[in-house]
Amino acid sequence: MKRIDLHPLPVRVWHWINATSFIVLIVTGVQIRYRELVNIMEFRNAVDIHNDFGFILIGNFFIWLLFYLFSGKIKLYIPELNPKKLIAGSINQAKFYGYGIFMGDPNPHHPMPDDKFNPMQKTAYLAIMVLLIPAQIITGLLLWDVKLFQKWTTLAGGLKIVDSVHVFLFLFFTSFMFVHIYLATLGHTPFAHIKAMFTGYEELEEERHH
Amino acid sequence: MLKNSVVQNALHMPRLNRRGLPGITGYGSFMEGVLKKSEGIECRGLNSVWALLLGPLLGMLYVVFLPLVFLLFVLMVLPGMVMAKSETVELQGDSQICMGCHVSHGMTKKFKNNEEISISVDAKQLVASVHSFLGCTDCHQGISMGDHPSGREFKSREDFVASTAKACRSCHSDETLMKKRMHYQAITQAKAPPCVECHGSHDVKRVAQWKPSLDGNQYCLTCHKKNLLSSANGGKESRTVNEAQLKHSVHNNHKCLDCHSSFSKEKHPIGHFANRRSQSIAFSDACKRCHADKFKMVEGSIHFSMLKSGNLNAPVCTDCHGFHNVSPKATYETLSGVPCKNCHKEVFSAYMESVHGKAKFSGHNNAPICSSCHRAHDIKVTALTGKIKSACLGCHKNAEDLHRKWLPNTALHLDNISCAVCHSPDAGRGIYLRLVNKDTGEPFTEEQIKKLLGKNYNDFNGKMSPHGGIDDTALYNIVGRLNKKGADARVTFLGRMEVGKGIDAHQLTFKQKAIRECDRCHSANSDFFKNVTVAIIKADGKSVRFSAKQEVLGSLFAILPVNQFYVLGSTRLKLLDFVGVLMVMGGAAVPLVHLTIRKLTAPIRKRRKEGHK
């Protein structure tokens, strides 16, 4: 079985810190917002933990950003710049997830260290890392100390809008988690990708044609 | 020679005197006669010697002694004669008989209530009075030798005086008396002082005879210390001044006219004020003359605004300070002396049960009382403002630091929630949405709205009071409509959590009992968000309040008009929750559906795989 070094250590560390933070932030977020429905912990503790992990997530984001910028690996996230090719590639990938995978077709994309993400992953992850996570970080900061950032909040359209954006993204990320974890099980074995995220090495299924 | 002759002739005066004293006009011939006779004395021998000795003695008798006796007679006897004549002549009718006893000193009479009065009468006073021509029974009617009040009983001195004074009216007719204002109430009021209170009894005089000689306050108090009712306003208002109160007031060195400046010995304007209330209001000007600084503060107060807007019951100086009993400042800061409780009874009762009231009651004099938080003269509207918070923090200086130890976003909480919301745990609470200028944060007042909308204001105002309260679209339209009016009218609603009533704000309790549980607010089940009120502040600081639906706090339409009020968990957007459920369900459905299809299509893949093999 062929093994490729797909996930460098900083990426793995970043990923699992991110994953833990996401889960903690989602759980505490639900506890803060839906106090009358969920009662896992005290509101006050939920707020404190949410704030703490928010800052962990911020720090972690910069680990990701610096690693990818300085290693030059940021290009992994840059999708095909030719729109025709991008659309064609995306449709091809979507066809696989929506049809081919059921029929036993091979995945049109093979993750390689210099081409880790398929066209759909590239666009989605780029949007998440460059737009959604920063937006969540910024709105989270504005809500963390409302008085301190009052001017910015007002500029952004008011506390209610800032909070709505934060909550919308929280709901998106919650929803994303289901899809993300499910997709992670679509390796050649259900735990292949997940294992790779711990070890760094992705085991490639031997090609049928080989 | 001539000198000797005169002396000698003078010694012979007795003889001449037997013929009667010569008139002054005959003095010349009298002297000539003396000279002639003196020539004859030298010729009479021994008789002449006796005459020579006796003459000067008799002369002394006539010239010195008798005039002296006459003088003494005049000085001593005549006055007695005059008096005897007066007593017998001036005392009228039966008075002689009455005075036979009542002239004696030390006669007293006891009434039923054990009050004792002297019934001795000074006859001199009586005859010097304007009633010297009256007999005793002219006034003491119903008394005679046969029916003397030794057996008669009066309840009290007052009863006796009132009864006796009725006699005055038998001469002084009501019609005559009514013409004089001061006598009007004597006729019309049952409790008016009897005539003798002002005029005296046996020494009755015209008031004008003695009153002008009185000085300063005594001049006024002559009448006003008596049970005096105003003839104005149906004669129901007391004009009695409690002299003792006046003496104990901080104004005890003032003259009546210092405040009552439109009065003087010459001027006593009547009917100047429609009633006591209008007098009290007008009298603020008198206070202002000395206390201009305090009055300036009052002019900025809510009480003054109320007065200006036509509420004549709004308190003025005298309502709090009294008038003739103005006390030192400290008096008004005691539980017994604080004047606020006269109007704000329920609030004061709540205060008495509060941590502050209890502390004050138990002797902690520095515990706050009304004016400590609300100030004394420049009392402003405190609801929906941060003013009271400043007052709290004025004493509880470390409050913000103490809250910071456990309360996230401390400043935000302290800015938007009044202290009483948590520190009066049993209070009713609500959310107040205040219309403010978006740029300055200052209240956008009703007056500004009126100015902007002009005649459309009524239509606007009508929309503020729909049945069931203002809803989200109405709130959106209000802000939208005003924002269209230009840059000066960029408005928004700021939210604030307040206690429901003034009473609630005064039920402050010990801090151990204050609300600390975040869940009390930060839960959709919280009761604190059920009452929503839209408040438009008026120029004087008061507010016009309109009930709003609770939904406005969590409505999409309210995102823009109420964009700065958001409470975690409690005022969340309902739409976002709905979208969230869809998103999460969608996210969860993707793996489930995909997995299901994979399971269903597994045979296809199996066949293909086998086919390849």
PDB file of N, CA and C in Angstrom, chain A residues 60-145:
ATOM      1  N   ASN A  60      -5.141  29.901  16.744  1.00  0.00           N
ATOM      2  CA  ASN A  60      -5.008  28.773  15.834  1.00  0.00           C
ATOM      3  C   ASN A  60      -5.119  29.215  14.380  1.00  0.00           C
ATOM      4  N   PHE A  61      -6.009  30.152  14.157  1.00  0.00           N
ATOM      5  CA  PHE A  61      -6.182  30.655  12.785  1.00  0.00           C
ATOM      6  C   PHE A  61      -4.861  31.221  12.276  1.00  0.00           C
ATOM      7  N   PHE A  62      -4.158  31.897  13.185  1.00  0.00           N
ATOM      8  CA  PHE A  62      -2.902  32.510  12.765  1.00  0.00           C
ATOM      9  C   PHE A  62      -1.822  31.446  12.556  1.00  0.00           C
ATOM     10  N   ILE A  63      -1.898  30.321  13.306  1.00  0.00           N
ATOM     11  CA  ILE A  63      -0.973  29.207  13.035  1.00  0.00           C
ATOM     12  C   ILE A  63      -1.176  28.746  11.589  1.00  0.00           C
ATOM     13  N   TRP A  64      -2.429  28.577  11.243  1.00  0.00           N
ATOM     14  CA  TRP A  64      -2.783  28.146   9.886  1.00  0.00           C
ATOM     15  C   TRP A  64      -2.285  29.154   8.851  1.00  0.00           C
ATOM     16  N   LEU A  65      -2.633  30.422   9.108  1.00  0.00           N
ATOM     17  CA  LEU A  65      -2.332  31.461   8.131  1.00  0.00           C
ATOM     18  C   LEU A  65      -0.823  31.565   7.907  1.00  0.00           C
ATOM     19  N   LEU A  66      -0.076  31.628   9.050  1.00  0.00           N
ATOM     20  CA  LEU A  66       1.380  31.803   8.930  1.00  0.00           C
ATOM     21  C   LEU A  66       2.014  30.577   8.265  1.00  0.00           C
ATOM     22  N   PHE A  67       1.573  29.392   8.697  1.00  0.00           N
ATOM     23  CA  PHE A  67       2.147  28.179   8.105  1.00  0.00           C
ATOM     24  C   PHE A  67       1.926  28.154   6.589  1.00  0.00           C
ATOM     25  N   TYR A  68       0.697  28.394   6.177  1.00  0.00           N
ATOM     26  CA  TYR A  68       0.397  28.283   4.755  1.00  0.00           C
ATOM     27  C   TYR A  68       1.018  29.407   3.955  1.00  0.00           C
ATOM     28  N   LEU A  69       1.117  30.597   4.560  1.00  0.00           N
ATOM     29  CA  LEU A  69       1.719  31.711   3.826  1.00  0.00           C
ATOM     30  C   LEU A  69       3.216  31.483   3.674  1.00  0.00           C
ATOM     31  N   PHE A  70       3.879  31.109   4.799  1.00  0.00           N
ATOM     32  CA  PHE A  70       5.339  31.020   4.762  1.00  0.00           C
ATOM     33  C   PHE A  70       5.832  29.743   4.108  1.00  0.00           C
ATOM     34  N   SER A  71       4.982  28.729   4.120  1.00  0.00           N
ATOM     35  CA  SER A  71       5.415  27.495   3.452  1.00  0.00           C
ATOM     36  C   SER A  71       5.053  27.530   1.964  1.00  0.00           C
ATOM     37  N   GLY A  72       4.283  28.517   1.593  1.00  0.00           N
ATOM     38  CA  GLY A  72       3.870  28.621   0.194  1.00  0.00           C
ATOM     39  C   GLY A  72       2.761  27.652  -0.155  1.00  0.00           C
ATOM     40  N   LYS A  73       2.338  26.872   0.849  1.00  0.00           N
ATOM     41  CA  LYS A  73       1.327  25.854   0.573  1.00  0.00           C
ATOM     42  C   LYS A  73      -0.075  26.465   0.398  1.00  0.00           C
ATOM     43  N   ILE A  74      -0.159  27.763   0.558  1.00  0.00           N
ATOM     44  CA  ILE A  74      -1.462  28.421   0.438  1.00  0.00           C
ATOM     45  C   ILE A  74      -2.076  28.149  -0.929  1.00  0.00           C
ATOM     46  N   LYS A  75      -1.178  27.834  -1.875  1.00  0.00           N
ATOM     47  CA  LYS A  75      -1.690  27.581  -3.229  1.00  0.00           C
ATOM     48  C   LYS A  75      -2.613  26.359  -3.269  1.00  0.00           C
ATOM     49  N   LEU A  76      -2.482  25.494  -2.248  1.00  0.00           N
ATOM     50  CA  LEU A  76      -3.393  24.343  -2.161  1.00  0.00           C
ATOM     51  C   LEU A  76      -4.846  24.794  -2.152  1.00  0.00           C
ATOM     52  N   TYR A  77      -5.039  25.973  -1.582  1.00  0.00           N
ATOM     53  CA  TYR A  77      -6.406  26.495  -1.414  1.00  0.00           C
ATOM     54  C   TYR A  77      -6.877  27.306  -2.624  1.00  0.00           C
ATOM     55  N   ILE A  78      -5.921  27.632  -3.510  1.00  0.00           N
ATOM     56  CA  ILE A  78      -6.303  28.500  -4.624  1.00  0.00           C
ATOM     57  C   ILE A  78      -6.951  27.636  -5.717  1.00  0.00           C
ATOM     58  N   PRO A  79      -8.217  27.909  -5.980  1.00  0.00           N
ATOM     59  CA  PRO A  79      -8.894  27.079  -6.980  1.00  0.00           C
ATOM     60  C   PRO A  79      -8.411  27.409  -8.394  1.00  0.00           C
ATOM     61  N   GLU A  80      -8.823  26.626  -9.313  1.00  0.00           N
ATOM     62  CA  GLU A  80      -8.543  26.856 -10.732  1.00  0.00           C
ATOM     63  C   GLU A  80      -9.026  28.247 -11.108  1.00  0.00           C
ATOM     64  N   LEU A  81      -8.106  29.023 -11.686  1.00  0.00           N
ATOM     65  CA  LEU A  81      -8.486  30.417 -11.954  1.00  0.00           C
ATOM     66  C   LEU A  81      -9.269  30.557 -13.259  1.00  0.00           C
ATOM     67  N   ASN A  82      -9.164  29.557 -14.078  1.00  0.00           N
ATOM     68  CA  ASN A  82      -9.954  29.581 -15.301  1.00  0.00           C
ATOM     69  C   ASN A  82     -11.381  29.156 -14.961  1.00  0.00           C
ATOM     70  N   PRO A  83     -12.338  30.053 -15.108  1.00  0.00           N
ATOM     71  CA  PRO A  83     -13.701  29.748 -14.661  1.00  0.00           C
ATOM     72  C   PRO A  83     -14.282  28.506 -15.328  1.00  0.00           C
ATOM     73  N   LYS A  84     -14.001  28.349 -16.620  1.00  0.00           N
ATOM     74  CA  LYS A  84     -14.559  27.198 -17.324  1.00  0.00           C
ATOM     75  C   LYS A  84     -14.064  25.902 -16.700  1.00  0.00           C
ATOM     76  N   LYS A  85     -12.735  25.879 -16.472  1.00  0.00           N
ATOM     77  CA  LYS A  85     -12.133  24.687 -15.901  1.00  0.00           C
ATOM     78  C   LYS A  85     -12.641  24.464 -14.474  1.00  0.00           C
ATOM     79  N   LEU A  86     -12.775  25.592 -13.751  1.00  0.00           N
ATOM     80  CA  LEU A  86     -13.244  25.509 -12.359  1.00  0.00           C
ATOM     81  C   LEU A  86     -14.635  24.895 -12.305  1.00  0.00           C
ATOM     82  N   ILE A  87     -15.497  25.418 -13.188  1.00  0.00           N
ATOM     83  CA  ILE A  87     -16.880  24.929 -13.194  1.00  0.00           C
ATOM     84  C   ILE A  87     -16.922  23.468 -13.647  1.00  0.00           C
ATOM     85  N   ALA A  88     -16.174  23.182 -14.686  1.00  0.00           N
ATOM     86  CA  ALA A  88     -16.151  21.820 -15.199  1.00  0.00           C
ATOM     87  C   ALA A  88     -15.637  20.858 -14.136  1.00  0.00           C
ATOM     88  N   GLY A  89     -14.553  21.269 -13.466  1.00  0.00           N
ATOM     89  CA  GLY A  89     -13.962  20.437 -12.407  1.00  0.00           C
ATOM     90  C   GLY A  89     -14.936  20.227 -11.267  1.00  0.00           C
ATOM     91  N   SER A  90     -15.623  21.314 -10.901  1.00  0.00           N
ATOM     92  CA  SER A  90     -16.580  21.257  -9.782  1.00  0.00           C
ATOM     93  C   SER A  90     -17.745  20.341 -10.141  1.00  0.00           C
ATOM     94  N   ILE A  91     -18.234  20.502 -11.371  1.00  0.00           N
ATOM     95  CA  ILE A  91     -19.369  19.672 -11.795  1.00  0.00           C
ATOM     96  C   ILE A  91     -18.941  18.200 -11.808  1.00  0.00           C
ATOM     97  N   ASN A  92     -17.751  17.996 -12.285  1.00  0.00           N
ATOM     98  CA  ASN A  92     -17.210  16.645 -12.337  1.00  0.00           C
ATOM     99  C   ASN A  92     -17.173  16.021 -10.935  1.00  0.00           C
ATOM    100  N   GLN A  93     -16.705  16.855  -9.962  1.00  0.00           N
ATOM    101  CA  GLN A  93     -16.582  16.382  -8.582  1.00  0.00           C
ATOM    102  C   GLN A  93     -17.974  16.165  -7.979  1.00  0.00           C
ATOM    103  N   ALA A  94     -18.895  17.090  -8.288  1.00  0.00           N
ATOM    104  CA  ALA A  94     -20.252  16.988  -7.763  1.00  0.00           C
ATOM    105  C   ALA A  94     -20.941  15.752  -8.324  1.00  0.00           C
ATOM    106  N   LYS A  95     -20.656  15.472  -9.613  1.00  0.00           N
ATOM    107  CA  LYS A  95     -21.233  14.284 -10.234  1.00  0.00           C
ATOM    108  C   LYS A  95     -20.758  13.035  -9.516  1.00  0.00           C
ATOM    109  N   PHE A  96     -19.502  13.060  -9.107  1.00  0.00           N
ATOM    110  CA  PHE A  96     -18.977  11.910  -8.386  1.00  0.00           C
ATOM    111  C   PHE A  96     -19.742  11.705  -7.074  1.00  0.00           C
ATOM    112  N   TYR A  97     -19.862  12.820  -6.283  1.00  0.00           N
ATOM    113  CA  TYR A  97     -20.528  12.708  -4.975  1.00  0.00           C
ATOM    114  C   TYR A  97     -22.013  12.377  -5.136  1.00  0.00           C
ATOM    115  N   GLY A  98     -22.604  12.885  -6.204  1.00  0.00           N
ATOM    116  CA  GLY A  98     -24.037  12.710  -6.364  1.00  0.00           C
ATOM    117  C   GLY A  98     -24.420  11.470  -7.164  1.00  0.00           C
ATOM    118  N   TYR A  99     -23.468  10.896  -7.881  1.00  0.00           N
ATOM    119  CA  TYR A  99     -23.816   9.732  -8.716  1.00  0.00           C
ATOM    120  C   TYR A  99     -22.712   8.667  -8.738  1.00  0.00           C
ATOM    121  N   GLY A 100     -21.533   9.109  -9.140  1.00  0.00           N
ATOM    122  CA  GLY A 100     -20.434   8.168  -9.348  1.00  0.00           C
ATOM    123  C   GLY A 100     -20.120   7.316  -8.136  1.00  0.00           C
ATOM    124  N   ILE A 101     -20.157   7.967  -7.009  1.00  0.00           N
ATOM    125  CA  ILE A 101     -19.784   7.258  -5.781  1.00  0.00           C
ATOM    126  C   ILE A 101     -20.711   6.078  -5.520  1.00  0.00           C
ATOM    127  N   PHE A 102     -21.985   6.262  -5.944  1.00  0.00           N
ATOM    128  CA  PHE A 102     -22.950   5.181  -5.738  1.00  0.00           C
ATOM    129  C   PHE A 102     -22.696   4.035  -6.743  1.00  0.00           C
ATOM    130  N   MET A 103     -22.217   4.454  -7.900  1.00  0.00           N
ATOM    131  CA  MET A 103     -22.032   3.475  -8.965  1.00  0.00           C
ATOM    132  C   MET A 103     -20.691   2.749  -8.853  1.00  0.00           C
ATOM    133  N   GLY A 104     -19.862   3.229  -7.940  1.00  0.00           N
ATOM    134  CA  GLY A 104     -18.568   2.597  -7.770  1.00  0.00           C
ATOM    135  C   GLY A 104     -17.504   3.200  -8.669  1.00  0.00           C
ATOM    136  N   ASP A 105     -17.792   4.450  -9.193  1.00  0.00           N
ATOM    137  CA  ASP A 105     -16.785   5.154 -10.008  1.00  0.00           C
ATOM    138  C   ASP A 105     -15.638   5.618  -9.109  1.00  0.00           C
ATOM    139  N   PRO A 106     -14.443   5.743  -9.636  1.00  0.00           N
ATOM    140  CA  PRO A 106     -13.348   6.275  -8.812  1.00  0.00           C
ATOM    141  C   PRO A 106     -13.493   7.771  -8.601  1.00  0.00           C
ATOM    142  N   ASN A 107     -12.951   8.249  -7.479  1.00  0.00           N
ATOM    143  CA  ASN A 107     -12.970   9.686  -7.203  1.00  0.00           C
ATOM    144  C   ASN A 107     -12.119  10.392  -8.241  1.00  0.00           C
ATOM    145  N   PRO A 108     -12.695  11.375  -8.939  1.00  0.00           N
ATOM    146  CA  PRO A 108     -11.920  12.033  -9.990  1.00  0.00           C
ATOM    147  C   PRO A 108     -10.669  12.746  -9.460  1.00  0.00           C
ATOM    148  N   HIS A 109     -10.652  13.004  -8.138  1.00  0.00           N
ATOM    149  CA  HIS A 109      -9.493  13.731  -7.582  1.00  0.00           C
ATOM    150  C   HIS A 109      -8.728  12.819  -6.644  1.00  0.00           C
ATOM    151  N   HIS A 110      -7.422  12.790  -6.821  1.00  0.00           N
ATOM    152  CA  HIS A 110      -6.571  12.018  -5.922  1.00  0.00           C
ATOM    153  C   HIS A 110      -5.759  12.976  -5.100  1.00  0.00           C
ATOM    154  N   PRO A 111      -5.944  12.991  -3.817  1.00  0.00           N
ATOM    155  CA  PRO A 111      -5.205  13.972  -3.011  1.00  0.00           C
ATOM    156  C   PRO A 111      -3.701  13.695  -3.047  1.00  0.00           C
ATOM    157  N   MET A 112      -2.962  14.727  -3.349  1.00  0.00           N
ATOM    158  CA  MET A 112      -1.511  14.654  -3.379  1.00  0.00           C
ATOM    159  C   MET A 112      -0.988  15.831  -2.568  1.00  0.00           C
ATOM    160  N   PRO A 113       0.234  15.724  -2.016  1.00  0.00           N
ATOM    161  CA  PRO A 113       0.739  16.829  -1.185  1.00  0.00           C
ATOM    162  C   PRO A 113       0.677  18.189  -1.883  1.00  0.00           C
ATOM    163  N   ASP A 114       0.838  18.217  -3.192  1.00  0.00           N
ATOM    164  CA  ASP A 114       0.809  19.534  -3.862  1.00  0.00           C
ATOM    165  C   ASP A 114      -0.544  19.798  -4.518  1.00  0.00           C
ATOM    166  N   ASP A 115      -1.491  18.883  -4.339  1.00  0.00           N
ATOM    167  CA  ASP A 115      -2.843  19.106  -4.855  1.00  0.00           C
ATOM    168  C   ASP A 115      -3.828  18.348  -3.967  1.00  0.00           C
ATOM    169  N   LYS A 116      -3.949  18.892  -2.779  1.00  0.00           N
ATOM    170  CA  LYS A 116      -4.634  18.171  -1.717  1.00  0.00           C
ATOM    171  C   LYS A 116      -6.157  18.137  -1.883  1.00  0.00           C
ATOM    172  N   PHE A 117      -6.696  19.255  -2.352  1.00  0.00           N
ATOM    173  CA  PHE A 117      -8.160  19.407  -2.368  1.00  0.00           C
ATOM    174  C   PHE A 117      -8.728  19.301  -3.769  1.00  0.00           C
ATOM    175  N   ASN A 118      -9.902  18.717  -3.849  1.00  0.00           N
ATOM    176  CA  ASN A 118     -10.585  18.693  -5.136  1.00  0.00           C
ATOM    177  C   ASN A 118     -11.181  20.075  -5.396  1.00  0.00           C
ATOM    178  N   PRO A 119     -11.638  20.349  -6.644  1.00  0.00           N
ATOM    179  CA  PRO A 119     -12.105  21.714  -6.966  1.00  0.00           C
ATOM    180  C   PRO A 119     -13.196  22.225  -6.018  1.00  0.00           C
ATOM    181  N   MET A 120     -14.069  21.337  -5.559  1.00  0.00           N
ATOM    182  CA  MET A 120     -15.129  21.796  -4.639  1.00  0.00           C
ATOM    183  C   MET A 120     -14.541  22.126  -3.273  1.00  0.00           C
ATOM    184  N   GLN A 121     -13.614  21.273  -2.842  1.00  0.00           N
ATOM    185  CA  GLN A 121     -12.985  21.528  -1.530  1.00  0.00           C
ATOM    186  C   GLN A 121     -12.234  22.850  -1.546  1.00  0.00           C
ATOM    187  N   LYS A 122     -11.525  23.083  -2.660  1.00  0.00           N
ATOM    188  CA  LYS A 122     -10.734  24.325  -2.738  1.00  0.00           C
ATOM    189  C   LYS A 122     -11.605  25.553  -2.550  1.00  0.00           C
ATOM    190  N   THR A 123     -12.692  25.613  -3.306  1.00  0.00           N
ATOM    191  CA  THR A 123     -13.555  26.811  -3.201  1.00  0.00           C
ATOM    192  C   THR A 123     -14.195  26.904  -1.806  1.00  0.00           C
ATOM    193  N   ALA A 124     -14.628  25.748  -1.305  1.00  0.00           N
ATOM    194  CA  ALA A 124     -15.301  25.765  -0.004  1.00  0.00           C
ATOM    195  C   ALA A 124     -14.324  26.150   1.105  1.00  0.00           C
ATOM    196  N   TYR A 125     -13.149  25.493   1.126  1.00  0.00           N
ATOM    197  CA  TYR A 125     -12.201  25.784   2.201  1.00  0.00           C
ATOM    198  C   TYR A 125     -11.637  27.200   2.101  1.00  0.00           C
ATOM    199  N   LEU A 126     -11.447  27.649   0.874  1.00  0.00           N
ATOM    200  CA  LEU A 126     -10.936  29.024   0.731  1.00  0.00           C
ATOM    201  C   LEU A 126     -11.948  30.009   1.306  1.00  0.00           C
ATOM    202  N   ALA A 127     -13.213  29.774   0.958  1.00  0.00           N
ATOM    203  CA  ALA A 127     -14.261  30.667   1.481  1.00  0.00           C
ATOM    204  C   ALA A 127     -14.305  30.591   3.014  1.00  0.00           C
ATOM    205  N   ILE A 128     -14.207  29.375   3.517  1.00  0.00           N
ATOM    206  CA  ILE A 128     -14.279  29.208   4.973  1.00  0.00           C
ATOM    207  C   ILE A 128     -13.086  29.886   5.639  1.00  0.00           C
ATOM    208  N   MET A 129     -11.883  29.619   5.144  1.00  0.00           N
ATOM    209  CA  MET A 129     -10.697  30.121   5.839  1.00  0.00           C
ATOM    210  C   MET A 129     -10.471  31.613   5.643  1.00  0.00           C
ATOM    211  N   VAL A 130     -10.845  32.104   4.486  1.00  0.00           N
ATOM    212  CA  VAL A 130     -10.537  33.514   4.220  1.00  0.00           C
ATOM    213  C   VAL A 130     -11.728  34.431   4.537  1.00  0.00           C
ATOM    214  N   LEU A 131     -12.937  33.917   4.434  1.00  0.00           N
ATOM    215  CA  LEU A 131     -14.096  34.780   4.681  1.00  0.00           C
ATOM    216  C   LEU A 131     -14.834  34.419   5.980  1.00  0.00           C
ATOM    217  N   LEU A 132     -15.221  33.152   6.067  1.00  0.00           N
ATOM    218  CA  LEU A 132     -16.141  32.808   7.158  1.00  0.00           C
ATOM    219  C   LEU A 132     -15.456  32.772   8.533  1.00  0.00           C
ATOM    220  N   ILE A 133     -14.300  32.126   8.616  1.00  0.00           N
ATOM    221  CA  ILE A 133     -13.621  32.092   9.914  1.00  0.00           C
ATOM    222  C   ILE A 133     -13.245  33.520  10.359  1.00  0.00           C
ATOM    223  N   PRO A 134     -12.621  34.330   9.482  1.00  0.00           N
ATOM    224  CA  PRO A 134     -12.337  35.713   9.917  1.00  0.00           C
ATOM    225  C   PRO A 134     -13.611  36.470  10.325  1.00  0.00           C
ATOM    226  N   ALA A 135     -14.682  36.247   9.567  1.00  0.00           N
ATOM    227  CA  ALA A 135     -15.928  36.942   9.926  1.00  0.00           C
ATOM    228  C   ALA A 135     -16.408  36.485  11.304  1.00  0.00           C
ATOM    229  N   GLN A 136     -16.267  35.192  11.546  1.00  0.00           N
ATOM    230  CA  GLN A 136     -16.696  34.674  12.850  1.00  0.00           C
ATOM    231  C   GLN A 136     -15.793  35.222  13.960  1.00  0.00           C
ATOM    232  N   ILE A 137     -14.498  35.310  13.651  1.00  0.00           N
ATOM    233  CA  ILE A 137     -13.548  35.831  14.653  1.00  0.00           C
ATOM    234  C   ILE A 137     -13.867  37.301  14.962  1.00  0.00           C
ATOM    235  N   ILE A 138     -14.103  38.071  13.913  1.00  0.00           N
ATOM    236  CA  ILE A 138     -14.341  39.509  14.113  1.00  0.00           C
ATOM    237  C   ILE A 138     -15.661  39.736  14.861  1.00  0.00           C
ATOM    238  N   THR A 139     -16.707  39.066  14.411  1.00  0.00           N
ATOM    239  CA  THR A 139     -17.994  39.272  15.111  1.00  0.00           C
ATOM    240  C   THR A 139     -17.897  38.758  16.550  1.00  0.00           C
ATOM    241  N   GLY A 140     -17.147  37.671  16.731  1.00  0.00           N
ATOM    242  CA  GLY A 140     -16.959  37.136  18.088  1.00  0.00           C
ATOM    243  C   GLY A 140     -16.250  38.139  18.974  1.00  0.00           C
ATOM    244  N   LEU A 141     -15.221  38.789  18.420  1.00  0.00           N
ATOM    245  CA  LEU A 141     -14.493  39.796  19.211  1.00  0.00           C
ATOM    246  C   LEU A 141     -15.393  40.977  19.563  1.00  0.00           C
ATOM    247  N   LEU A 142     -16.186  41.410  18.573  1.00  0.00           N
ATOM    248  CA  LEU A 142     -17.072  42.559  18.824  1.00  0.00           C
ATOM    249  C   LEU A 142     -18.074  42.232  19.932  1.00  0.00           C
ATOM    250  N   LEU A 143     -18.498  40.985  19.979  1.00  0.00           N
ATOM    251  CA  LEU A 143     -19.473  40.591  21.002  1.00  0.00           C
ATOM    252  C   LEU A 143     -18.808  40.302  22.345  1.00  0.00           C
ATOM    253  N   TRP A 144     -17.515  39.982  22.291  1.00  0.00           N
ATOM    254  CA  TRP A 144     -16.789  39.634  23.517  1.00  0.00           C
ATOM    255  C   TRP A 144     -16.706  40.848  24.458  1.00  0.00           C
ATOM    256  N   ASP A 145     -16.399  42.021  23.892  1.00  0.00           N
ATOM    257  CA  ASP A 145     -16.421  43.232  24.721  1.00  0.00           C
ATOM    258  C   ASP A 145     -17.179  44.310  23.962  1.00  0.00           C
TER     259      ASP A 145
END
